Structure formats: structure tokens, C-alpha cells
C-alpha positions as MATLAB code, in Angstrom:
seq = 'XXXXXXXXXXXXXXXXXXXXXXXXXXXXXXXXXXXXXXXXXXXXXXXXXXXXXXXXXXXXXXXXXXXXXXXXXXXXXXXXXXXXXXXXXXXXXXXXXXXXXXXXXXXXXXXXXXXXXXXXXXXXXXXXXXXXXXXXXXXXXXXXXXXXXXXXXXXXXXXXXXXXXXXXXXXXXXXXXXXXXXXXXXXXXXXXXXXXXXXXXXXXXXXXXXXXXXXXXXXXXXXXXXXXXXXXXXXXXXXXXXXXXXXXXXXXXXXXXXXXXXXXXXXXXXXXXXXXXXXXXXXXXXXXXXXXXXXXXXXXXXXXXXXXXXXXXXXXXXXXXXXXXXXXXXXXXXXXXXXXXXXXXXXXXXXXXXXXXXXXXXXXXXXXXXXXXXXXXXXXXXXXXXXXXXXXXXXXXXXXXXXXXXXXXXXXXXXXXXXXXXXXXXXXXXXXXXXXXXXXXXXXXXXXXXXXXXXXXXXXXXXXXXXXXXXXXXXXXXXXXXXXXXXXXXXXXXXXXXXXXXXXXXXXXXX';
ca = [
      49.586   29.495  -70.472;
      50.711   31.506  -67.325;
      54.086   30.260  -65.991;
      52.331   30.063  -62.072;
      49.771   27.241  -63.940;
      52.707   25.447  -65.746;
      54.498   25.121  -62.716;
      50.975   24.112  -61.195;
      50.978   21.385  -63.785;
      54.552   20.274  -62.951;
      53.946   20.192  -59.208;
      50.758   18.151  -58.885;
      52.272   15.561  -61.859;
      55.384   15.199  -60.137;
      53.870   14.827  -56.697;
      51.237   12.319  -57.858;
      53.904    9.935  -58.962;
      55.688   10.518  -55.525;
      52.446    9.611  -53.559;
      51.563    7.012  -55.814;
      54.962    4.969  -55.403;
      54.775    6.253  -51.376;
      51.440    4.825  -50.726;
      52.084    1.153  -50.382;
      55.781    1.492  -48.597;
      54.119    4.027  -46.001;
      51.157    2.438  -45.321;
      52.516   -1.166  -44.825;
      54.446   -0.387  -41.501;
      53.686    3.147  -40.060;
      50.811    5.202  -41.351;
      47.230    4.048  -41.702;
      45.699    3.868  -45.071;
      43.102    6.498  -44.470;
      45.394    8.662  -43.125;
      47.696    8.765  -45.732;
      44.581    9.527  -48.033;
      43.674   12.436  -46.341;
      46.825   13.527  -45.666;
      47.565   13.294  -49.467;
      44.220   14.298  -50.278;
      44.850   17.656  -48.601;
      48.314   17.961  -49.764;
      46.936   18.464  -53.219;
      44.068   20.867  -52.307;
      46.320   23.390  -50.661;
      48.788   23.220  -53.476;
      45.719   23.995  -56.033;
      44.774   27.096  -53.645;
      47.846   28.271  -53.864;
      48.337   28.504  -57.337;
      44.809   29.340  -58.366;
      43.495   31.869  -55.569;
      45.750   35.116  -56.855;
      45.012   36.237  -53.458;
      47.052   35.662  -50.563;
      44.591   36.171  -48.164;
      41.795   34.624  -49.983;
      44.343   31.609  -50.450;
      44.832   31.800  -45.965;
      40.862   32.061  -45.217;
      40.057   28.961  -47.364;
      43.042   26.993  -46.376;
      42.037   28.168  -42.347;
      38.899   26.334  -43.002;
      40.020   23.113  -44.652;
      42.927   22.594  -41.861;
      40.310   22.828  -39.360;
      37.905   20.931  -40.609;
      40.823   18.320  -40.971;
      42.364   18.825  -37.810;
      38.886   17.606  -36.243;
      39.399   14.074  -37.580;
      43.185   13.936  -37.269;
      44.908   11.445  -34.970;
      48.362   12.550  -34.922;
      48.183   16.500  -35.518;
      51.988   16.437  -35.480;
      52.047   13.943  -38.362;
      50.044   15.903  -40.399;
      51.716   19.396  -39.509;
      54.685   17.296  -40.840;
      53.090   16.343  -43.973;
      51.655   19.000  -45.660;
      54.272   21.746  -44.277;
      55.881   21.881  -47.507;
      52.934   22.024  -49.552;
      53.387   25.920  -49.689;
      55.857   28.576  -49.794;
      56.026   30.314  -45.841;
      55.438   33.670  -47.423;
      53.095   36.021  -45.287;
      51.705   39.228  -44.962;
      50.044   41.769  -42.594;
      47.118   41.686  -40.887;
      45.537   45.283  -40.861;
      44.857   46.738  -37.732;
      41.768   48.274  -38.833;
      42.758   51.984  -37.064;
      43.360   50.616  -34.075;
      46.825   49.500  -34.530;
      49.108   49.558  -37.922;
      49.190   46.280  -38.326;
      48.153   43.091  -35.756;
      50.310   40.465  -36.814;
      52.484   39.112  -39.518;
      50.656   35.902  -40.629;
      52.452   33.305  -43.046;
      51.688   29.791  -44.181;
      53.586   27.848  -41.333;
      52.559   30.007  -38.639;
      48.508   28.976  -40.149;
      49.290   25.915  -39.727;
      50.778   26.208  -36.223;
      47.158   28.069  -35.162;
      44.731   25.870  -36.334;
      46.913   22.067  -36.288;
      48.766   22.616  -33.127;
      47.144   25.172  -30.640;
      44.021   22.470  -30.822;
      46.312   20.021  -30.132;
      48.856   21.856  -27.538;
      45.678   23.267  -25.545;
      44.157   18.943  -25.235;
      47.803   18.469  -24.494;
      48.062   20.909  -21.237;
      44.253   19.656  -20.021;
      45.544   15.605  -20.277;
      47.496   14.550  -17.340;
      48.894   11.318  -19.212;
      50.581   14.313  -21.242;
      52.892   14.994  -19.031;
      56.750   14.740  -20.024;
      58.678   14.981  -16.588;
      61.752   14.753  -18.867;
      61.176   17.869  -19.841;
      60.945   19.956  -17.138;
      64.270   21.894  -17.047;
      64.373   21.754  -20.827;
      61.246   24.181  -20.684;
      62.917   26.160  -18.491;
      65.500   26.919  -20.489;
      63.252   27.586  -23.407;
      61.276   30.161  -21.477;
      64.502   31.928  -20.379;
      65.658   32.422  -23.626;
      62.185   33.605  -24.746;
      61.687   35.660  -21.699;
      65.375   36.925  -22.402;
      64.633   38.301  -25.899;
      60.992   39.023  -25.029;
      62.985   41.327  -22.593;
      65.704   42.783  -25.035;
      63.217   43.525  -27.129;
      60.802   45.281  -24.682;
      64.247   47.823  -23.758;
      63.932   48.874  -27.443;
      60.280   48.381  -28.786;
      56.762   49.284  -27.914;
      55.129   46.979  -25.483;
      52.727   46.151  -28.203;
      55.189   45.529  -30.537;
      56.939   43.154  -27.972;
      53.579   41.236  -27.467;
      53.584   40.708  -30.933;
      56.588   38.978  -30.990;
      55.932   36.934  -28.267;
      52.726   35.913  -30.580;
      55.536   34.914  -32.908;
      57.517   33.192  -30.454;
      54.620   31.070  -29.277;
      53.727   29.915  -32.842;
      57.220   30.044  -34.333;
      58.524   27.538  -31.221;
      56.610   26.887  -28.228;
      54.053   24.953  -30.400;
      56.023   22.621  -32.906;
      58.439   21.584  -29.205;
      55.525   21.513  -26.964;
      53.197   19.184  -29.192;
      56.478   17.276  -30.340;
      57.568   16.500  -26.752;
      54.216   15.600  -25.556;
      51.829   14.688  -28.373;
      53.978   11.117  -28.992;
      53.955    8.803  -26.065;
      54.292    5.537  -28.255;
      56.232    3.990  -31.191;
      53.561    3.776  -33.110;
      52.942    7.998  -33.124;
      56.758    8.443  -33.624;
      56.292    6.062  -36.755;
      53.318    8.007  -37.864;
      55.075   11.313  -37.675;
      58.241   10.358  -39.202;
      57.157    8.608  -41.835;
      54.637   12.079  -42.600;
      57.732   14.067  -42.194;
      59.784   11.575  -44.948;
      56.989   11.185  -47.307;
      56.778   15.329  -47.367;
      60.699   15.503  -47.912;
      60.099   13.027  -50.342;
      57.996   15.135  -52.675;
      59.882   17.967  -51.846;
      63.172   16.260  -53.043;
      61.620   15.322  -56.061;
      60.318   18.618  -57.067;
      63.913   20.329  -55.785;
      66.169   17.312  -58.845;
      63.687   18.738  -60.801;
      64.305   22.418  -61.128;
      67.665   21.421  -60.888;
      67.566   19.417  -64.201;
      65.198   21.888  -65.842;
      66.367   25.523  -64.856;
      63.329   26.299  -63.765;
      62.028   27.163  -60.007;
      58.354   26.203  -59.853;
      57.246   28.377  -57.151;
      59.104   31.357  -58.013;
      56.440   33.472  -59.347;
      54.107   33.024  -56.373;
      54.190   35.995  -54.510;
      53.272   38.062  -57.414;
      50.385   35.879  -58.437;
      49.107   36.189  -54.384;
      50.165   40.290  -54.162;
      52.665   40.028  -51.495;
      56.369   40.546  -51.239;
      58.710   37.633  -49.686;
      62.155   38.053  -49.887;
      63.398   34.697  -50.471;
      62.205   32.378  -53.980;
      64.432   33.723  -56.180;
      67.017   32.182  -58.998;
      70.518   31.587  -57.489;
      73.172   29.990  -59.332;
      76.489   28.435  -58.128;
      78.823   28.132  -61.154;
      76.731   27.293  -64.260;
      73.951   25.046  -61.550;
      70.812   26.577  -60.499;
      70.286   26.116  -56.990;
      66.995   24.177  -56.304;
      64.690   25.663  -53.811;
      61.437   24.053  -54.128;
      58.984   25.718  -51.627;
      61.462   26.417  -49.025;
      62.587   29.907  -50.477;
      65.978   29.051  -50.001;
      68.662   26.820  -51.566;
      70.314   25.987  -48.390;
      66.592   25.446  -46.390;
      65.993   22.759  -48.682;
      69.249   21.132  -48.193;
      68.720   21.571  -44.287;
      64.927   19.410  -44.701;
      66.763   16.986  -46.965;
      69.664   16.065  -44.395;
      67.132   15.864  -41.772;
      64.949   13.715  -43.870;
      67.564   11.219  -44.950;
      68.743   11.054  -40.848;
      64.587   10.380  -40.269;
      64.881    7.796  -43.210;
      67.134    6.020  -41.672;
      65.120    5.127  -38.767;
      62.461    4.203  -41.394;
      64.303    1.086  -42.734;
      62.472   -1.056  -40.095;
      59.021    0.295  -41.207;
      59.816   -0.238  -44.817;
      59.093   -3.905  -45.953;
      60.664   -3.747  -49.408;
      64.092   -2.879  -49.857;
      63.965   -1.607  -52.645;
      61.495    0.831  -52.087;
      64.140    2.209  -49.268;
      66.814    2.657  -51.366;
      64.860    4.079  -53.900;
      63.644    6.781  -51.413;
      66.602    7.020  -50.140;
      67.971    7.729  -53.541;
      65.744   10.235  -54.403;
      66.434   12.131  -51.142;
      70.078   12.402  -51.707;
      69.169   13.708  -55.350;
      67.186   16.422  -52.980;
      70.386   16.800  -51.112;
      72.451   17.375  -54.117;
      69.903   20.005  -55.806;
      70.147   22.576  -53.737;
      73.887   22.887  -54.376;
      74.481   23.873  -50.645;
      78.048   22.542  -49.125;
      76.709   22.504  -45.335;
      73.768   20.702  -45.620;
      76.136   18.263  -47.201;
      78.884   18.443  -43.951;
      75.936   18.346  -42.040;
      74.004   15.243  -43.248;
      78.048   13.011  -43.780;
      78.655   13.786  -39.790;
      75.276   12.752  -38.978;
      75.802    9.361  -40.804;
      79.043    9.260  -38.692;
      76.938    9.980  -35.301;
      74.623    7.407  -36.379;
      76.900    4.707  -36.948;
      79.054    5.649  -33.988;
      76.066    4.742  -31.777;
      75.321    1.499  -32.793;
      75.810   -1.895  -32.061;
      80.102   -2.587  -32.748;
      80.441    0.981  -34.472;
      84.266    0.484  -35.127;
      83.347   -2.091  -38.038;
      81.062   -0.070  -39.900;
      83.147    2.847  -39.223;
      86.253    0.957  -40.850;
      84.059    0.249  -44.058;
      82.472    3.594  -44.218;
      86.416    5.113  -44.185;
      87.508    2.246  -46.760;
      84.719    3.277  -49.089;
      85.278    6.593  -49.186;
      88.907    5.847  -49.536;
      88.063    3.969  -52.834;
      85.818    6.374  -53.974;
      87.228    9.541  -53.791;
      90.083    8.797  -56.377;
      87.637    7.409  -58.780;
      84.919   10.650  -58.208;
      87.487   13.385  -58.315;
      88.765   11.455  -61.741;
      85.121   11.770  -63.273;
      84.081   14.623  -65.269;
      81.521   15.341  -61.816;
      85.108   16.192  -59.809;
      85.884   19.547  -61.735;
      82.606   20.416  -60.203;
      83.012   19.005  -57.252;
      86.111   20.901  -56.744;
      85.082   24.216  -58.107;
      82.346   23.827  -55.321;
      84.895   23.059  -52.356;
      85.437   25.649  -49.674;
      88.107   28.180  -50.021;
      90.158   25.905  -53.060;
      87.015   25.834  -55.056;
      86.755   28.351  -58.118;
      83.153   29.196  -57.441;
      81.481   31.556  -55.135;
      84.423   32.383  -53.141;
      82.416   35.846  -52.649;
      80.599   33.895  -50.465;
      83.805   33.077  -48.302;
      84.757   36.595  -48.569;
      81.355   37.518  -47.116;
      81.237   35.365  -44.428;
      84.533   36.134  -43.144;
      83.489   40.127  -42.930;
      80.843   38.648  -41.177;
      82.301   37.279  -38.553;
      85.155   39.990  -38.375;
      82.236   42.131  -37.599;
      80.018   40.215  -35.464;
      82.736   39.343  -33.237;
      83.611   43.282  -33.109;
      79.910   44.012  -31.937;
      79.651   41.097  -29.792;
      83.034   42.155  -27.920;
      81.476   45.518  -27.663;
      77.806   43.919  -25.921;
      79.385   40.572  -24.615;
      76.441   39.660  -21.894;
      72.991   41.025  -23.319;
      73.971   41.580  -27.036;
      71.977   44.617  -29.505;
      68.753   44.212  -30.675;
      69.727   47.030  -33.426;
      72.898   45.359  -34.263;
      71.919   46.082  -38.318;
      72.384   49.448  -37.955;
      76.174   48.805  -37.906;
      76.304   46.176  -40.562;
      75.166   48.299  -43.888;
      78.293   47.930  -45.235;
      77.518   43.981  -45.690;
      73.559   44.740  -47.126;
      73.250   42.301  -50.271;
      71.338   42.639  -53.672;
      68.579   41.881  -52.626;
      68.660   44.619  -49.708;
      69.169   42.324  -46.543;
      71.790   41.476  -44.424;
      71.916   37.813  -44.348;
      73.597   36.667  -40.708;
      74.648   33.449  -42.242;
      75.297   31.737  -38.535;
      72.628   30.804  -36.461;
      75.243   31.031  -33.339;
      76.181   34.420  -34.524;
      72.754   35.921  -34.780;
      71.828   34.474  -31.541;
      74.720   35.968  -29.416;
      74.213   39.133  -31.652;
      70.438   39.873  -30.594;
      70.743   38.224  -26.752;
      74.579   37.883  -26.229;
      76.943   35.291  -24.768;
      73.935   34.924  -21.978;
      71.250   34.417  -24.946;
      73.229   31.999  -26.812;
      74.459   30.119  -23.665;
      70.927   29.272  -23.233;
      70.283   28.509  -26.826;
      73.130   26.450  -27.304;
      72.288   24.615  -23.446;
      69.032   23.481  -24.646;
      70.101   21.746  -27.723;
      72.885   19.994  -26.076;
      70.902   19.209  -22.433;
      68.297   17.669  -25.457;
      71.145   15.347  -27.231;
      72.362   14.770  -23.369;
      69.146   13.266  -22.562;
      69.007   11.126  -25.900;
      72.779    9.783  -25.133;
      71.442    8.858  -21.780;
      68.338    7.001  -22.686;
      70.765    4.553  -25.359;
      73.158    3.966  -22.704;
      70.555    2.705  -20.124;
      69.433    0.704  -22.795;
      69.619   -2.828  -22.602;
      70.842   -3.010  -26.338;
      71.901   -1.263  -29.328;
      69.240   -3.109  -31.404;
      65.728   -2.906  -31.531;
      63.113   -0.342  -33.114;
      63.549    1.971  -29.951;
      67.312    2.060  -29.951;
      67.155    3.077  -33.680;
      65.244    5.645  -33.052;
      67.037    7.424  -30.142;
      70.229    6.659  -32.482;
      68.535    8.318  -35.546;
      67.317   11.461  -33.250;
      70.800   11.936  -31.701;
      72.130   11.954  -35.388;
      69.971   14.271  -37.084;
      70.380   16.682  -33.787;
      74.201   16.510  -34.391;
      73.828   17.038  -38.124;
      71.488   20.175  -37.185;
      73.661   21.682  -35.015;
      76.227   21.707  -37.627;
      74.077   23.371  -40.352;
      72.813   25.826  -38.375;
      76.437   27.181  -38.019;
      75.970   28.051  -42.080;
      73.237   29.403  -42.251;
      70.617   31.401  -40.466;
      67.588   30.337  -39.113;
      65.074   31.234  -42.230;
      62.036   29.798  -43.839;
      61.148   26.318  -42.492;
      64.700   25.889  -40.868;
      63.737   27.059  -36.927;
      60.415   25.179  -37.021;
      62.329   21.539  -37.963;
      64.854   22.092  -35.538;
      62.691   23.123  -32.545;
      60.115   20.429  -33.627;
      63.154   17.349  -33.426;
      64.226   18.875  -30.304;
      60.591   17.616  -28.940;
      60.774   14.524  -30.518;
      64.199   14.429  -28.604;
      62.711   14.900  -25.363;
      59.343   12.995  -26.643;
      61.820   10.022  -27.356;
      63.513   10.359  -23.537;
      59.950    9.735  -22.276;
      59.437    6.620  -24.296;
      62.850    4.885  -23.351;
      62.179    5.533  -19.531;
      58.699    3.879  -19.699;
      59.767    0.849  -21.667;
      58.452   -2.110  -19.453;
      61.193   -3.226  -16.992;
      61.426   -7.955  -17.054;
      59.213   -9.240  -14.743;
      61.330  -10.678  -11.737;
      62.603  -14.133  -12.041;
      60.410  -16.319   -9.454;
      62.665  -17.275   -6.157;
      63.563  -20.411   -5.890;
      61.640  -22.737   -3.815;
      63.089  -22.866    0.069;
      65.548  -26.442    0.468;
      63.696  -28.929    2.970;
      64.639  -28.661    6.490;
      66.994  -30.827    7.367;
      66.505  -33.738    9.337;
      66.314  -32.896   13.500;
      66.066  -29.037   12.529;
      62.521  -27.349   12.906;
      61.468  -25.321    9.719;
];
């Protein structure tokens, strides 16, 4: 049998067993029963197209038609852009421009979902005047001048064709996963809904990411040849003697970027989860995710958005205490286990293994910072050109620093705006929890949960670039972020207590 069916075999067993276990758990507190069938349903349809069309576009025309039809009947588009995002690898290809141009655009599986899930849904959005999110008013301003910015940049170097093309990309890569985000959910019910999508996704994701850890063997790593296209991310990777897990996010450190963002949504999830034990098994199986990719920022990332979590809640310096005491106790006793060799081999700069990747990294930013001192305010759009000397085996230059390829394309100005958005988002959150009237409660939770996973995101992104499935999370929880601001300013406001009734006039005074 072909390896692509094998692996076909091994993805729909294990993510039967995932949605089989999920069902009951999900549907008892956030997602409807019907929708979770669909949702699932649908799930498993694209992941047979994928593996049995040997065509990529073949694979994109049929898929087109089944996300529209479903689309039509869905409720919370968001929820199910969530669910069924990682049900393929993002690899794309080239639209022909049939003589008229070389090529139209480059169309990939996300970006498909983006056109026919959430333009539908963005264009209702813009034509319902309940949809309207005055919190985020000045955040869209700053997300259109750092669009217009690059838009711009690019325009100084490129074709004005080319440029509209990338505004194309722009618009489906960001503008619709924040604008749908930060307007489609306007109650607890559709942040439920979405999260618990989002989780039950990671979920099967997590599960199929221990598993090619355990067995060696990536199950979506043959895909592009099957379709006929080239992607430049799916490959083996190994750290020490471990083979990084990738699932279908193309990239070991992707999939630990979904999982720490999962386990910060999963969180919130506790109070929609009846059984306990079904949390902490999920919960479990996420950190299994979070180990499998064998990525050491996604791991900083996901322990300082614990600490952000707990530091907003109700009495944070007792948690805090135990959470320090723990790890006190534990540390001796891991490092002591045969798991701490590996554990320190995998440590930065004292660890035996991959210090190349240290060594990279630090030419990278030697160099970046050169080019950056060189183009301070506006940046270079053909900053590669002087960065050969850093092109990898497999024939890209990977800008390992979100920050750093920012202020490299758009400069200090580009990534002051970047970096203003993100923080005028967690602002915002902060703001909402304070002029709440307590720390407890299913609303407070979820600002606290939000505010986490933003902090945890905005210390992974400073590892890694933004590849793969990474930008379309991170843009998407910044809407939920402003989506969430919305919710906490309408929460009703206590009626008035009634006056007391006037005292009777006194004797020999008129009322």
C-alpha cells in the first residue's frame, strides 16, 4: 500500500477516537450536537480529499464546493473556520493567468477557507449594524496603517499588479480571520462555540503530532507529491535522536505555537466541561502535543502564559506561591530521571543539541540589526539579497523572529505599528478585567484566558517567524481580544436600588 493511504489510515483512525471521546464533553456545555456532527462530518471529508484526489487543484474545486455548501447552514462561521483549519496541510499553488497575466494569485488551503467561510460572513458582518465593535475603532486603524505601510513599500519596488496581489493576500491572510473574530461574537455563547471548535481541532491535531513522535513517522509528509505541488515546509527534522512532530502544520515549531494557544483556550474551557476528567484528559493530551514538536519556545511561551493567567485572577499571590513550590519540588526529581539528560541536551545555549541553531540565530540578528541600522524608519523590502550567506538546506532564509522580519520589510515605523496593535489589544483586555466587578465568573475567565494566550503569543513569535498557520491564529485571537472588550462593556449594569420612601412630615410642618 502507498505510504500517502497508510498515513490516510492512521489519520482518520486516530481522529475518530479523538471525536468520539470529544463528542459528549463538547457538546454538553458549548457546541450544539448537530454542529459538532457536521463540523466532524466535514472534518473527515476534506481529510479523504486530500489524500485521495492526487490533484491539488482537483482536491481545492471539490473542497470550494463542500465549504460552501456548508457555510450556508453554519451558525458560527468562525467556529467552523476554527475547526476544520487543521484538517489539511496550507500548501498552495498558482493560479494561471491564462495569457493575460503569469500567474493571478497564489491560492492555498487556509486562504480557501478564508474565501468561501469568512468573506460570506465578513460581507453580512459590514451590512448588520448590531455588528458594530466601537472598541475597535483605532485598533483598525492601526491595522490599515501597517497594511497600507507595506502595501506602500511594496508598491516602491513591485509592479502595481503585483502589489494588488498582495493586498489580495493581506485581505485573506488578516483582515478576514480579525474582522469576523472581532465582530462575528457578540455573546458568550459564540465565544464558547468557537473556542471549544478551536480546542477540539488542537485536540486532534495533538494527537496525531504524540503520534509521529512515538512512531518516526510524519503522516502528511508525502502530500505535496501525491497533489503535484511544491511546499517548502513538511519535512523530517530531528533534534538529537527525537523526530520533531509536525502534523499538518508543516512545521515543528507551528504546531507547538497551536498547542500553547490551545492549552491557554483550554483553560477557559474548564467551566464548559462537566466531567473532570474529561478536562484533564484533554488537557493531557494537549501537553503531549506540546511536547511532540520538540520546540523550546512554544514551551517558554505556553509556562509564561500560565503565569499571566494566574497573575490575573482572583488572590494570584497564592497560586503563584504553589505554582513556584511545585516546580521547586519537581525540578530536582525531573532533572534526576533518565527524561533530564534530554531535557538538558535540549536547553538553550548549555544544551548539547542543536546549538547550530543558536549559532544561526545569533548571525541572524548580528545581521538584521546591521540592515536595520542601515534602513532604520521604512526598512528593505529586498533585504534577502544581503542575507545569502545565512540560505539553509533547504534553500530559504528562515527570519526566525517575527519582530525582526517585521522591522526588516517596514522598519522601526512598520514594527511600531505591529507591535502597537498587539499591545493596544492586551491594553483593552487588562481594562475590561479591571472594570470588572470580580475576578470570577465565566466572563472574567475568559478575558483572563485571552490576555494569557496574547502574552504567551507575543513571546513565541519572537522565535519564530510568522509561517504556516502561525499569522492566521494570532491575528484571529487578536479579534477575539477586541470581540471580548465588546462583551465586558455591554454586560448589564444592577438595576438601581429603589429610594427609600420620603419620612412623614413632621407635625406643624406642611409637606
Amino acid at each position: 500500500m502507498p505510504d500517502h493511504l497508510r498515513a490516510l489510515v492512521a489519520v482518520l483512525f486516530i481522529a475518530s477516537i479523538v471525536f468520539l471521546i470529544a463528542r459528549s464533553p463538547a457538546c454538553q456545555g458549548a457546541m450544539a450536537e448537530a454542529d459538532f456532527r457536521r463540523r466532524r462530518n466535514l472534518w473527515l471529508t476534506l481529510t479523504l480529499l486530500v489524500f485521495l484526489a492526487h490533484s491539488f487543484w482537483f482536491f481545492m474545486a471539490a473542497a470550494a464546493v463542500l465549504l460552501a455548501i456548508a457555510g450556508r447552514r453554519e451558525p458560527n462561521p468562525l467556529a467552523l473556520f476554527f475547526f476544520i483549519l487543521f484538517a489539511a496541510p496550507g500548501m498552495g499553488d498558482e493560479i494561471p493567468g491564462f495569457g493575460l497575466a503569469r500567474q493571478v494569485l497564489t491560492l492555498n488551503y487556509p486562504r480557501l477557507l478564508a474565501l468561501t467561510l469568512l468573506l460570506p460572513a465578513a460581507l453580512a458582518l459590514v451590512l448588520d449594524p448590531a455588528a458594530k465593535n466601537p472598541a475597535a475603532r483605532w485598533l483598525d486603524r492601526l491595522l490599515a496603517a501597517y497594511i497600507g505601510l507595506n502595501l506602500l513599500l511594496q508598491l516602491n519596488l513591485d509592479t502595481f499588479t503585483n502589489t494588488l496581489r498582495y493586498g489580495l493576500y493581506y485581505g485573506m491572510d488578516i483582515v478576514l480571520p480579525y474582522y469576523v473574530a472581532s465582530r462575528g461574537l457578540r455573546r458568550i455563547e459564540h465565544f464558547r462555540d468557537a473556542l471549544m471548535a478551536f480546542a477540539v481541532a488542537a485536540l486532534v491535531l495533538a494527537a496525531i503530532g504524540a503520534f509521529e513522535f512515538a512512531k518516526g513517522w510524519l503522516l502528511y509528509s508525502t502530500l505535496d507529491d501525491v497533489l503535484g505541488v511544491s511546499w517548502a515546509y513538511g519535512g523530517y527534522l530531528q533534534r538529537g535522536e527525537s523526530l520533531r512532530a509536525l502534523a499538518s502544520t508543516g512545521q515543528p515549531i507551528a504546531l507547538g505555537f497551536t498547542m500553547a494557544v490551545a492549552c491557554g483556550v483550554f483553560l477557559y474551557l474548564r467551566s464548559a466541561v462537566a466531567s473532570r476528567s474529561a478536562w484533564l484528559l484533554g488537557m493531557g493530551l494537549l501537553l503531549l502535543g506540546l511536547v511532540a514538536p520538540v520546540s523550546r519556545g512554544p514551551w517558554l511561551g505556553a509556562a509564561l502564559g500560565y503565569v499571566a493567567f494566574v497573575a490575573t485572577g482572583p488572590k494570584p499571590l497564592e497560586p503563584l506561591g504553589r505554582l513556584a513550590f511545585i516546580g521547586l519540588v519537581a525540578a530536582p526529581l525531573l532533572f534526576a530521571s533518565p527524561l533530564g539528560d534530554k531535557l538538558v541536551a535540549s536547553l538553550p545555549f548549555i544544551g548539547s543539541e542543536a546549538n547550530d541553531t543558536f549559532v544561526y540565530r545569533q548571525q541572524l540578528l548580528e545581521m538584521s540589526l546591521d540592515l536595520i541600522r542601515q534602513h532604520p524608519l521604512l526598512g528593505s523590502f529586498d533585504f534577502m539579497k544581503y542575507m545569502e550567506d545565512l540560505r539553509q538546506g533547504q534553500g530559504i532564509v528562515d527570519i526566525v523572529n517575527t519582530y525582526l522580519g517585521v522591522a526588516l520589510t517596514s522598519g522601526l515605523l512598520g514594527l511600531s505599528l505591529f507591535v502597537s496593535f498587539f499591545l493596544a489589544v492586551a491594553a483593552g483586555i487588562l481594562r475590561a478585567l479591571r472594570a470588572a466587578p470580580s475576578r470570577e465568573g465565566e466572563t472574567a475567565l475568559l478575558g483572563r484566558v485571552l490576555l494569557a494566550i496574547l502574552a504567551g503569543i507575543l513571546v513565541i513569535i519572537f522565535t519564530v517567524s510568522s509561517i504556516t498557520v502561525i499569522p492566521i491564529i494570532y491575528w484571529s485571537v487578536a479579534g477575539l481580544g477586541l470581540a471580548y472588550v465588546r462583551l465586558a462593556a455591554a454586560r448589564p449594569v444592577p438595576a438601581p436600588s429603589p429610594a427609600p420612601p420620603s419620612p412623614a412630615p413632621l407635625a406643624g410642618f406642611k409637606a
